[in-house]
């Protein structure tokens, strides 16, 4: 009798374990978060998923800005081997959804009340024909200037708020033997600097017309000429080792005081934080010159691909649920340098840069001065973005191309489909 009871207990246990195993799935996640701060944030995502008993299969493709990751993703999807989730952003989400390869996460969104907690400007990007096909993780601000205050002090100069002041500060840093601008000469980094100059020199309306609506007259007009000339002037203040340098190595130069400033999105803050630095004391975050009253947004999100295995589908849906949870949004963004995308979050654990970003995001959304980042896949279709990015880098690297030439090429590139 006892033996029988033990046997049936064992059988019940086996059945339970089998059910558990069937329930636990694997989620393969494509991302490009390999730098110090980025990797910490990715680990937070992995831990969140593993807590639910699922397996995380890391599919990291190094390369800031994600161009390499997108190339690898395309070949995987074409060969019928899509990952469960991939970091895809902005209008590209619509392009992937139109291919019919993304899955609908409306059930998760409904249960998590996403429509109530995701700002409409973001929710629209996450939906295809009214259905959620991606989960947003954060809001990055791109128009930042990162500064080493010690370097400013040594050079006897101050934090610039306009582009004229920027060049005065850069000149003073140069005289003091400090590299004025830490830069990595990769096309997405050139484009990141370019869009901040466009916003600061041209203003919000110009930015929208030129870099969101791709208006040919604005792209070839006098304001764009001024933007390109200002942008190119910055090159004189970068060092000779800039070509090809990764963005996080450029940030490290500012952290160490080898360089004074860097124009980069707030994933750079993740590097300062990972290095144990404190904002306001060891480093300064300021709006890029002339962009104090505007905000270029860059929202990271995970698109969910159609899968064939039920357990993996369940794991994928659990990942989407976890991404939007307040706990995850806090932990992830504390490491990533961004702010939670979820509204109504407490910001008390966040630093002053994040608090400023959150306040500005809300204020700029009201005043219409919130603009999508073209350099980070938020503003225009991928083909136009890629072609324009190349023109901007060619202009940056060429000794011969005039701003006028670059404008003609930009307008042509904007028509790429
Ligand atoms: C951006 C991305 C950020 C950050 C950065 C550098 O496009 O949105 O999350 O990772 O690239 O890799």
Short mmCIF file of C-alpha atoms in Angstrom, two decimals, residues 2-414:
data_model
loop_
_atom_site.label_atom_id
_atom_site.label_comp_id
_atom_site.label_asym_id
_atom_site.label_seq_id
_atom_site.Cartn_x
_atom_site.Cartn_y
_atom_site.Cartn_z
CA UNK A 2 2.70 2.43 1.10
CA UNK A 3 4.72 1.46 -1.93
CA UNK A 4 1.74 2.09 -4.17
CA UNK A 5 1.21 5.49 -2.56
CA UNK A 6 4.87 6.36 -3.06
CA UNK A 7 4.66 5.26 -6.66
CA UNK A 8 1.63 7.37 -7.37
CA UNK A 9 3.24 10.31 -5.60
CA UNK A 10 6.31 9.89 -7.79
CA UNK A 11 4.11 9.69 -10.88
CA UNK A 12 2.32 12.86 -9.87
CA UNK A 13 5.65 14.59 -9.35
CA UNK A 14 6.85 13.46 -12.77
CA UNK A 15 3.68 14.76 -14.38
CA UNK A 16 4.17 18.09 -12.61
CA UNK A 17 7.77 18.31 -13.73
CA UNK A 18 6.80 17.46 -17.28
CA UNK A 19 4.16 20.18 -17.20
CA UNK A 20 6.77 22.56 -15.84
CA UNK A 21 9.20 21.63 -18.57
CA UNK A 22 6.57 22.06 -21.26
CA UNK A 23 5.78 25.45 -19.79
CA UNK A 24 9.37 26.64 -19.67
CA UNK A 25 10.55 27.89 -23.02
CA UNK A 26 13.54 29.45 -24.61
CA UNK A 27 13.74 33.01 -25.83
CA UNK A 28 16.43 33.99 -28.25
CA UNK A 29 16.98 37.73 -28.10
CA UNK A 30 18.88 39.74 -30.69
CA UNK A 31 20.43 42.98 -29.45
CA UNK A 32 23.63 45.02 -29.75
CA UNK A 33 24.14 45.90 -26.12
CA UNK A 34 27.75 44.94 -25.50
CA UNK A 35 29.37 48.00 -23.90
CA UNK A 36 29.71 48.29 -20.08
CA UNK A 37 26.42 50.05 -19.30
CA UNK A 38 24.55 48.34 -22.11
CA UNK A 39 25.64 44.87 -21.02
CA UNK A 40 24.46 45.57 -17.46
CA UNK A 41 21.06 46.59 -18.80
CA UNK A 42 20.88 43.48 -20.99
CA UNK A 43 21.69 41.35 -17.95
CA UNK A 44 18.70 42.88 -16.17
CA UNK A 45 16.47 41.74 -19.03
CA UNK A 46 17.97 38.25 -18.99
CA UNK A 47 17.52 37.93 -15.20
CA UNK A 48 13.89 39.04 -15.46
CA UNK A 49 13.15 36.30 -17.95
CA UNK A 50 15.09 33.59 -16.12
CA UNK A 51 13.17 34.35 -12.92
CA UNK A 52 10.11 33.00 -14.71
CA UNK A 53 11.85 29.68 -15.41
CA UNK A 54 12.57 30.36 -19.06
CA UNK A 55 15.91 30.09 -20.84
CA UNK A 56 17.61 33.12 -22.36
CA UNK A 57 19.55 32.53 -25.53
CA UNK A 58 21.79 35.51 -26.08
CA UNK A 59 22.09 36.74 -29.66
CA UNK A 60 24.32 39.79 -29.24
CA UNK A 61 25.79 41.36 -32.37
CA UNK A 62 28.33 44.02 -31.38
CA UNK A 63 28.29 47.38 -33.10
CA UNK A 64 26.91 50.66 -31.74
CA UNK A 65 23.73 51.91 -33.37
CA UNK A 66 22.85 48.37 -34.46
CA UNK A 67 23.66 48.38 -38.20
CA UNK A 68 25.53 45.05 -37.98
CA UNK A 69 22.75 43.56 -35.86
CA UNK A 70 20.16 44.50 -38.48
CA UNK A 71 22.20 42.88 -41.27
CA UNK A 72 22.47 39.63 -39.31
CA UNK A 73 18.78 39.74 -38.45
CA UNK A 74 17.79 40.02 -42.11
CA UNK A 75 19.76 36.93 -43.08
CA UNK A 76 18.32 34.94 -40.16
CA UNK A 77 14.73 35.85 -41.01
CA UNK A 78 15.22 35.20 -44.73
CA UNK A 79 16.52 31.71 -43.91
CA UNK A 80 13.37 31.04 -41.86
CA UNK A 81 15.18 31.11 -38.53
CA UNK A 82 13.99 34.28 -36.79
CA UNK A 83 14.85 34.85 -33.12
CA UNK A 84 11.95 35.20 -30.66
CA UNK A 85 12.69 38.86 -30.07
CA UNK A 86 14.88 41.45 -31.75
CA UNK A 87 15.76 45.02 -30.94
CA UNK A 88 14.03 46.87 -33.78
CA UNK A 89 12.98 50.50 -33.66
CA UNK A 90 10.81 53.17 -35.20
CA UNK A 91 9.53 52.94 -38.78
CA UNK A 92 11.49 49.70 -39.28
CA UNK A 93 8.95 48.00 -37.04
CA UNK A 94 6.29 48.77 -39.63
CA UNK A 95 8.51 47.47 -42.42
CA UNK A 96 9.06 44.16 -40.62
CA UNK A 97 5.38 43.83 -39.72
CA UNK A 98 4.43 44.38 -43.36
CA UNK A 99 6.56 41.32 -44.21
CA UNK A 100 4.16 39.27 -42.06
CA UNK A 101 6.88 37.90 -39.78
CA UNK A 102 5.93 39.60 -36.50
CA UNK A 103 3.46 38.24 -33.98
CA UNK A 104 0.61 40.06 -32.31
CA UNK A 105 0.99 40.77 -28.58
CA UNK A 106 -2.41 42.38 -28.05
CA UNK A 107 -3.36 39.89 -25.32
CA UNK A 108 -0.28 40.81 -23.27
CA UNK A 109 -0.86 44.50 -23.96
CA UNK A 110 -4.47 44.26 -22.87
CA UNK A 111 -3.65 42.39 -19.66
CA UNK A 112 -0.90 44.91 -18.88
CA UNK A 113 -3.08 47.92 -19.84
CA UNK A 114 -0.37 49.15 -22.22
CA UNK A 115 -2.71 51.68 -23.84
CA UNK A 116 -2.98 53.41 -20.47
CA UNK A 117 0.71 53.43 -19.55
CA UNK A 118 2.50 53.97 -22.87
CA UNK A 119 2.45 57.57 -24.20
CA UNK A 120 0.51 57.68 -27.51
CA UNK A 121 3.55 58.95 -29.45
CA UNK A 122 5.29 55.70 -28.48
CA UNK A 123 2.28 53.36 -28.71
CA UNK A 124 1.77 54.36 -32.36
CA UNK A 125 5.27 53.15 -33.19
CA UNK A 126 4.70 49.82 -31.40
CA UNK A 127 1.51 49.05 -33.33
CA UNK A 128 0.95 47.83 -36.86
CA UNK A 129 -2.58 48.33 -38.22
CA UNK A 130 -3.76 48.88 -34.64
CA UNK A 131 -2.11 45.76 -33.16
CA UNK A 132 0.88 45.68 -30.85
CA UNK A 133 3.83 43.92 -32.47
CA UNK A 134 6.61 45.20 -30.18
CA UNK A 135 7.30 46.08 -26.55
CA UNK A 136 9.12 49.34 -25.69
CA UNK A 137 11.82 49.36 -23.03
CA UNK A 138 12.89 52.96 -22.65
CA UNK A 139 13.22 56.52 -23.89
CA UNK A 140 16.73 57.64 -24.78
CA UNK A 141 17.46 61.32 -25.38
CA UNK A 142 19.98 61.88 -28.12
CA UNK A 143 20.67 65.64 -27.91
CA UNK A 144 23.09 65.57 -24.99
CA UNK A 145 26.55 66.98 -24.43
CA UNK A 146 28.72 65.01 -21.95
CA UNK A 147 31.39 67.04 -20.25
CA UNK A 148 34.31 66.48 -17.90
CA UNK A 149 34.14 69.45 -15.45
CA UNK A 150 37.75 68.98 -14.35
CA UNK A 151 38.87 69.44 -17.97
CA UNK A 152 36.86 72.67 -18.25
CA UNK A 153 38.47 73.90 -15.06
CA UNK A 154 41.97 73.09 -16.27
CA UNK A 155 41.29 74.95 -19.50
CA UNK A 156 39.71 77.88 -17.63
CA UNK A 157 36.58 77.66 -19.74
CA UNK A 158 32.87 77.07 -19.24
CA UNK A 159 30.03 74.81 -20.26
CA UNK A 160 28.81 75.92 -23.69
CA UNK A 161 25.11 76.57 -24.29
CA UNK A 162 25.29 77.81 -27.89
CA UNK A 163 27.34 76.66 -30.87
CA UNK A 164 29.40 79.86 -30.76
CA UNK A 165 30.27 79.10 -27.14
CA UNK A 166 30.96 75.49 -28.04
CA UNK A 167 33.81 76.52 -30.33
CA UNK A 168 35.20 78.94 -27.73
CA UNK A 169 35.25 76.12 -25.18
CA UNK A 170 36.75 73.70 -27.72
CA UNK A 171 39.52 76.19 -28.52
CA UNK A 172 40.34 76.67 -24.82
CA UNK A 173 40.50 72.88 -24.27
CA UNK A 174 42.80 72.52 -27.26
CA UNK A 175 45.15 75.19 -25.90
CA UNK A 176 45.23 73.36 -22.56
CA UNK A 177 46.38 70.17 -24.32
CA UNK A 178 43.06 68.35 -23.87
CA UNK A 179 41.27 66.73 -26.83
CA UNK A 180 38.22 68.99 -27.09
CA UNK A 181 35.76 66.49 -28.58
CA UNK A 182 35.80 62.72 -28.08
CA UNK A 183 34.48 61.19 -31.25
CA UNK A 184 34.31 57.84 -32.94
CA UNK A 185 34.40 58.13 -36.71
CA UNK A 186 31.71 55.59 -37.57
CA UNK A 187 28.86 56.72 -39.77
CA UNK A 188 26.15 56.41 -37.12
CA UNK A 189 28.23 58.48 -34.69
CA UNK A 190 28.84 61.15 -37.33
CA UNK A 191 25.09 61.18 -37.96
CA UNK A 192 24.33 61.42 -34.23
CA UNK A 193 26.50 64.55 -33.95
CA UNK A 194 24.99 65.91 -37.16
CA UNK A 195 21.40 65.68 -35.95
CA UNK A 196 22.23 67.53 -32.72
CA UNK A 197 23.89 70.29 -34.75
CA UNK A 198 20.84 70.39 -37.05
CA UNK A 199 18.52 70.78 -34.08
CA UNK A 200 20.70 73.38 -32.35
CA UNK A 201 21.55 75.48 -35.39
CA UNK A 202 18.31 75.11 -37.34
CA UNK A 203 15.72 74.71 -34.58
CA UNK A 204 12.76 72.37 -34.24
CA UNK A 205 10.76 73.42 -37.32
CA UNK A 206 13.81 73.14 -39.52
CA UNK A 207 14.65 69.73 -38.05
CA UNK A 208 11.15 68.44 -38.71
CA UNK A 209 11.06 69.74 -42.28
CA UNK A 210 14.56 68.57 -43.20
CA UNK A 211 15.02 65.36 -41.26
CA UNK A 212 11.51 64.02 -40.69
CA UNK A 213 9.53 65.23 -43.71
CA UNK A 214 12.65 65.19 -45.93
CA UNK A 215 11.54 68.37 -47.67
CA UNK A 216 13.88 68.88 -50.67
CA UNK A 217 13.82 72.69 -50.47
CA UNK A 218 14.84 72.61 -46.81
CA UNK A 219 17.54 70.02 -47.43
CA UNK A 220 19.07 72.20 -50.14
CA UNK A 221 18.37 75.55 -48.45
CA UNK A 222 20.64 78.03 -46.63
CA UNK A 223 19.94 76.74 -43.11
CA UNK A 224 21.18 73.28 -44.03
CA UNK A 225 24.32 74.82 -45.43
CA UNK A 226 24.93 76.48 -42.07
CA UNK A 227 24.25 73.20 -40.26
CA UNK A 228 26.73 71.30 -42.42
CA UNK A 229 29.41 73.98 -42.06
CA UNK A 230 29.03 74.04 -38.28
CA UNK A 231 29.08 70.24 -38.16
CA UNK A 232 32.30 70.07 -40.17
CA UNK A 233 33.99 72.63 -37.91
CA UNK A 234 33.71 70.15 -35.03
CA UNK A 235 36.09 67.78 -36.83
CA UNK A 236 39.01 70.15 -36.19
CA UNK A 237 38.54 69.49 -32.49
CA UNK A 238 38.61 65.69 -32.64
CA UNK A 239 41.84 63.65 -32.45
CA UNK A 240 43.59 61.76 -35.22
CA UNK A 241 42.60 58.38 -33.77
CA UNK A 242 38.89 59.12 -34.07
CA UNK A 243 38.26 57.12 -37.28
CA UNK A 244 36.62 53.80 -36.48
CA UNK A 245 36.66 54.30 -32.70
CA UNK A 246 33.71 52.79 -30.79
CA UNK A 247 31.42 55.25 -29.04
CA UNK A 248 32.03 53.83 -25.58
CA UNK A 249 35.80 54.27 -26.01
CA UNK A 250 35.11 57.91 -26.86
CA UNK A 251 33.04 58.18 -23.66
CA UNK A 252 35.93 56.62 -21.74
CA UNK A 253 38.14 59.49 -22.94
CA UNK A 254 35.78 61.99 -21.31
CA UNK A 255 35.55 59.84 -18.18
CA UNK A 256 39.36 59.87 -17.88
CA UNK A 257 39.69 63.56 -18.71
CA UNK A 258 41.69 62.89 -21.89
CA UNK A 259 38.88 64.64 -23.74
CA UNK A 260 36.58 67.42 -22.60
CA UNK A 261 33.25 66.77 -24.34
CA UNK A 262 31.23 64.22 -26.30
CA UNK A 263 28.02 64.66 -28.27
CA UNK A 264 26.11 61.42 -27.76
CA UNK A 265 22.79 59.99 -26.59
CA UNK A 266 22.31 59.07 -22.95
CA UNK A 267 23.48 55.49 -23.37
CA UNK A 268 26.80 57.32 -22.72
CA UNK A 269 25.55 57.95 -19.18
CA UNK A 270 25.40 54.17 -18.72
CA UNK A 271 29.18 54.17 -19.22
CA UNK A 272 29.80 56.94 -16.67
CA UNK A 273 27.59 55.12 -14.16
CA UNK A 274 29.22 51.74 -14.84
CA UNK A 275 32.57 53.46 -14.14
CA UNK A 276 31.23 54.58 -10.75
CA UNK A 277 30.95 58.27 -11.69
CA UNK A 278 28.38 60.70 -10.30
CA UNK A 279 26.53 63.23 -12.45
CA UNK A 280 26.98 66.85 -11.41
CA UNK A 281 30.26 65.96 -9.71
CA UNK A 282 32.41 63.78 -11.96
CA UNK A 283 30.61 64.57 -15.17
CA UNK A 284 28.03 66.98 -16.54
CA UNK A 285 25.07 66.15 -18.74
CA UNK A 286 23.79 69.19 -20.62
CA UNK A 287 21.54 69.65 -23.62
CA UNK A 288 23.58 69.86 -26.82
CA UNK A 289 24.22 73.56 -27.66
CA UNK A 290 21.08 75.40 -28.70
CA UNK A 291 18.78 72.42 -28.01
CA UNK A 292 17.74 73.16 -24.43
CA UNK A 293 14.08 73.47 -25.34
CA UNK A 294 13.81 70.38 -27.49
CA UNK A 295 14.28 66.65 -27.28
CA UNK A 296 15.36 64.09 -29.88
CA UNK A 297 13.87 60.80 -28.77
CA UNK A 298 15.15 57.29 -29.43
CA UNK A 299 13.02 54.44 -28.14
CA UNK A 300 14.44 50.96 -27.85
CA UNK A 301 11.91 48.23 -28.40
CA UNK A 302 11.72 44.51 -28.96
CA UNK A 303 9.78 43.19 -31.89
CA UNK A 304 8.34 39.73 -31.37
CA UNK A 305 8.65 37.24 -34.24
CA UNK A 306 6.22 34.46 -35.14
CA UNK A 307 7.42 31.17 -33.65
CA UNK A 308 6.52 27.54 -34.20
CA UNK A 309 6.95 26.12 -30.67
CA UNK A 310 4.18 26.67 -28.08
CA UNK A 311 6.51 26.72 -25.05
CA UNK A 312 8.74 29.28 -26.72
CA UNK A 313 5.71 31.34 -27.66
CA UNK A 314 4.67 31.38 -24.02
CA UNK A 315 8.18 32.43 -22.98
CA UNK A 316 8.09 35.17 -25.60
CA UNK A 317 4.78 36.52 -24.28
CA UNK A 318 6.20 36.41 -20.74
CA UNK A 319 9.16 38.46 -21.96
CA UNK A 320 6.80 41.09 -23.36
CA UNK A 321 4.90 41.18 -20.06
CA UNK A 322 8.13 41.52 -18.09
CA UNK A 323 9.47 44.33 -20.27
CA UNK A 324 6.56 46.57 -19.39
CA UNK A 325 6.58 45.76 -15.65
CA UNK A 326 7.47 48.71 -13.38
CA UNK A 327 10.23 46.67 -11.67
CA UNK A 328 11.97 45.92 -14.94
CA UNK A 329 11.53 49.42 -16.31
CA UNK A 330 13.27 50.80 -13.24
CA UNK A 331 16.15 48.34 -13.04
CA UNK A 332 16.87 48.34 -16.75
CA UNK A 333 16.84 52.10 -17.19
CA UNK A 334 18.97 52.78 -14.11
CA UNK A 335 21.72 50.89 -15.95
CA UNK A 336 21.00 51.94 -19.51
CA UNK A 337 21.11 55.72 -19.03
CA UNK A 338 17.60 56.12 -20.44
CA UNK A 339 14.29 56.75 -18.68
CA UNK A 340 11.33 54.39 -18.33
CA UNK A 341 8.90 54.49 -21.22
CA UNK A 342 6.09 53.61 -18.83
CA UNK A 343 4.29 56.68 -17.52
CA UNK A 344 3.63 57.29 -13.84
CA UNK A 345 6.89 55.71 -12.69
CA UNK A 346 8.58 56.93 -9.52
CA UNK A 347 11.87 58.59 -10.42
CA UNK A 348 13.36 58.80 -6.91
CA UNK A 349 16.10 56.25 -7.59
CA UNK A 350 17.15 58.04 -10.80
CA UNK A 351 19.90 60.66 -11.04
CA UNK A 352 19.51 64.30 -12.03
CA UNK A 353 20.21 63.68 -15.73
CA UNK A 354 17.37 61.15 -15.90
CA UNK A 355 15.07 63.43 -13.90
CA UNK A 356 15.78 66.28 -16.30
CA UNK A 357 15.21 63.99 -19.25
CA UNK A 358 11.86 62.82 -17.86
CA UNK A 359 10.71 66.40 -17.16
CA UNK A 360 11.84 67.60 -20.58
CA UNK A 361 10.22 64.64 -22.37
CA UNK A 362 6.87 65.54 -20.81
CA UNK A 363 7.29 69.29 -21.43
CA UNK A 364 8.47 68.88 -25.03
CA UNK A 365 5.62 66.47 -25.78
CA UNK A 366 3.23 69.28 -24.79
CA UNK A 367 4.94 72.04 -26.75
CA UNK A 368 5.53 69.98 -29.91
CA UNK A 369 9.31 70.19 -29.51
CA UNK A 370 9.75 66.44 -29.14
CA UNK A 371 11.32 65.17 -32.36
CA UNK A 372 12.30 61.67 -33.51
CA UNK A 373 16.01 60.91 -33.88
CA UNK A 374 16.93 60.32 -37.52
CA UNK A 375 20.31 58.83 -36.59
CA UNK A 376 18.65 56.20 -34.41
CA UNK A 377 16.00 54.89 -36.70
CA UNK A 378 13.06 56.87 -35.37
CA UNK A 379 12.32 59.41 -38.08
CA UNK A 380 12.42 58.05 -41.63
CA UNK A 381 12.42 54.69 -43.45
CA UNK A 382 15.65 52.68 -43.12
CA UNK A 383 16.67 53.11 -46.78
CA UNK A 384 16.58 56.93 -46.65
CA UNK A 385 18.26 56.96 -43.25
CA UNK A 386 21.11 54.72 -44.43
CA UNK A 387 21.74 56.73 -47.59
CA UNK A 388 21.68 60.09 -45.78
CA UNK A 389 23.93 58.75 -43.04
CA UNK A 390 26.49 57.80 -45.69
CA UNK A 391 26.39 61.26 -47.28
CA UNK A 392 26.95 62.94 -43.92
CA UNK A 393 29.97 60.72 -43.21
CA UNK A 394 31.39 61.26 -46.70
CA UNK A 395 31.13 65.00 -46.11
CA UNK A 396 32.77 64.68 -42.68
CA UNK A 397 35.66 62.67 -44.12
CA UNK A 398 36.21 64.51 -47.38
CA UNK A 399 38.57 67.42 -47.89
CA UNK A 400 36.94 68.28 -51.19
CA UNK A 401 33.17 68.00 -50.80
CA UNK A 402 31.54 71.39 -50.21
CA UNK A 403 28.48 71.85 -48.02
CA UNK A 404 26.54 72.65 -51.20
CA UNK A 405 27.64 69.35 -52.80
CA UNK A 406 26.62 67.50 -49.66
CA UNK A 407 23.21 69.17 -49.75
CA UNK A 408 22.53 68.01 -53.30
CA UNK A 409 23.55 64.49 -52.35
CA UNK A 410 21.47 64.58 -49.17
CA UNK A 411 18.35 65.54 -51.08
CA UNK A 412 18.95 62.66 -53.51
CA UNK A 413 19.65 60.21 -50.69
CA UNK A 414 16.41 61.21 -48.97
#
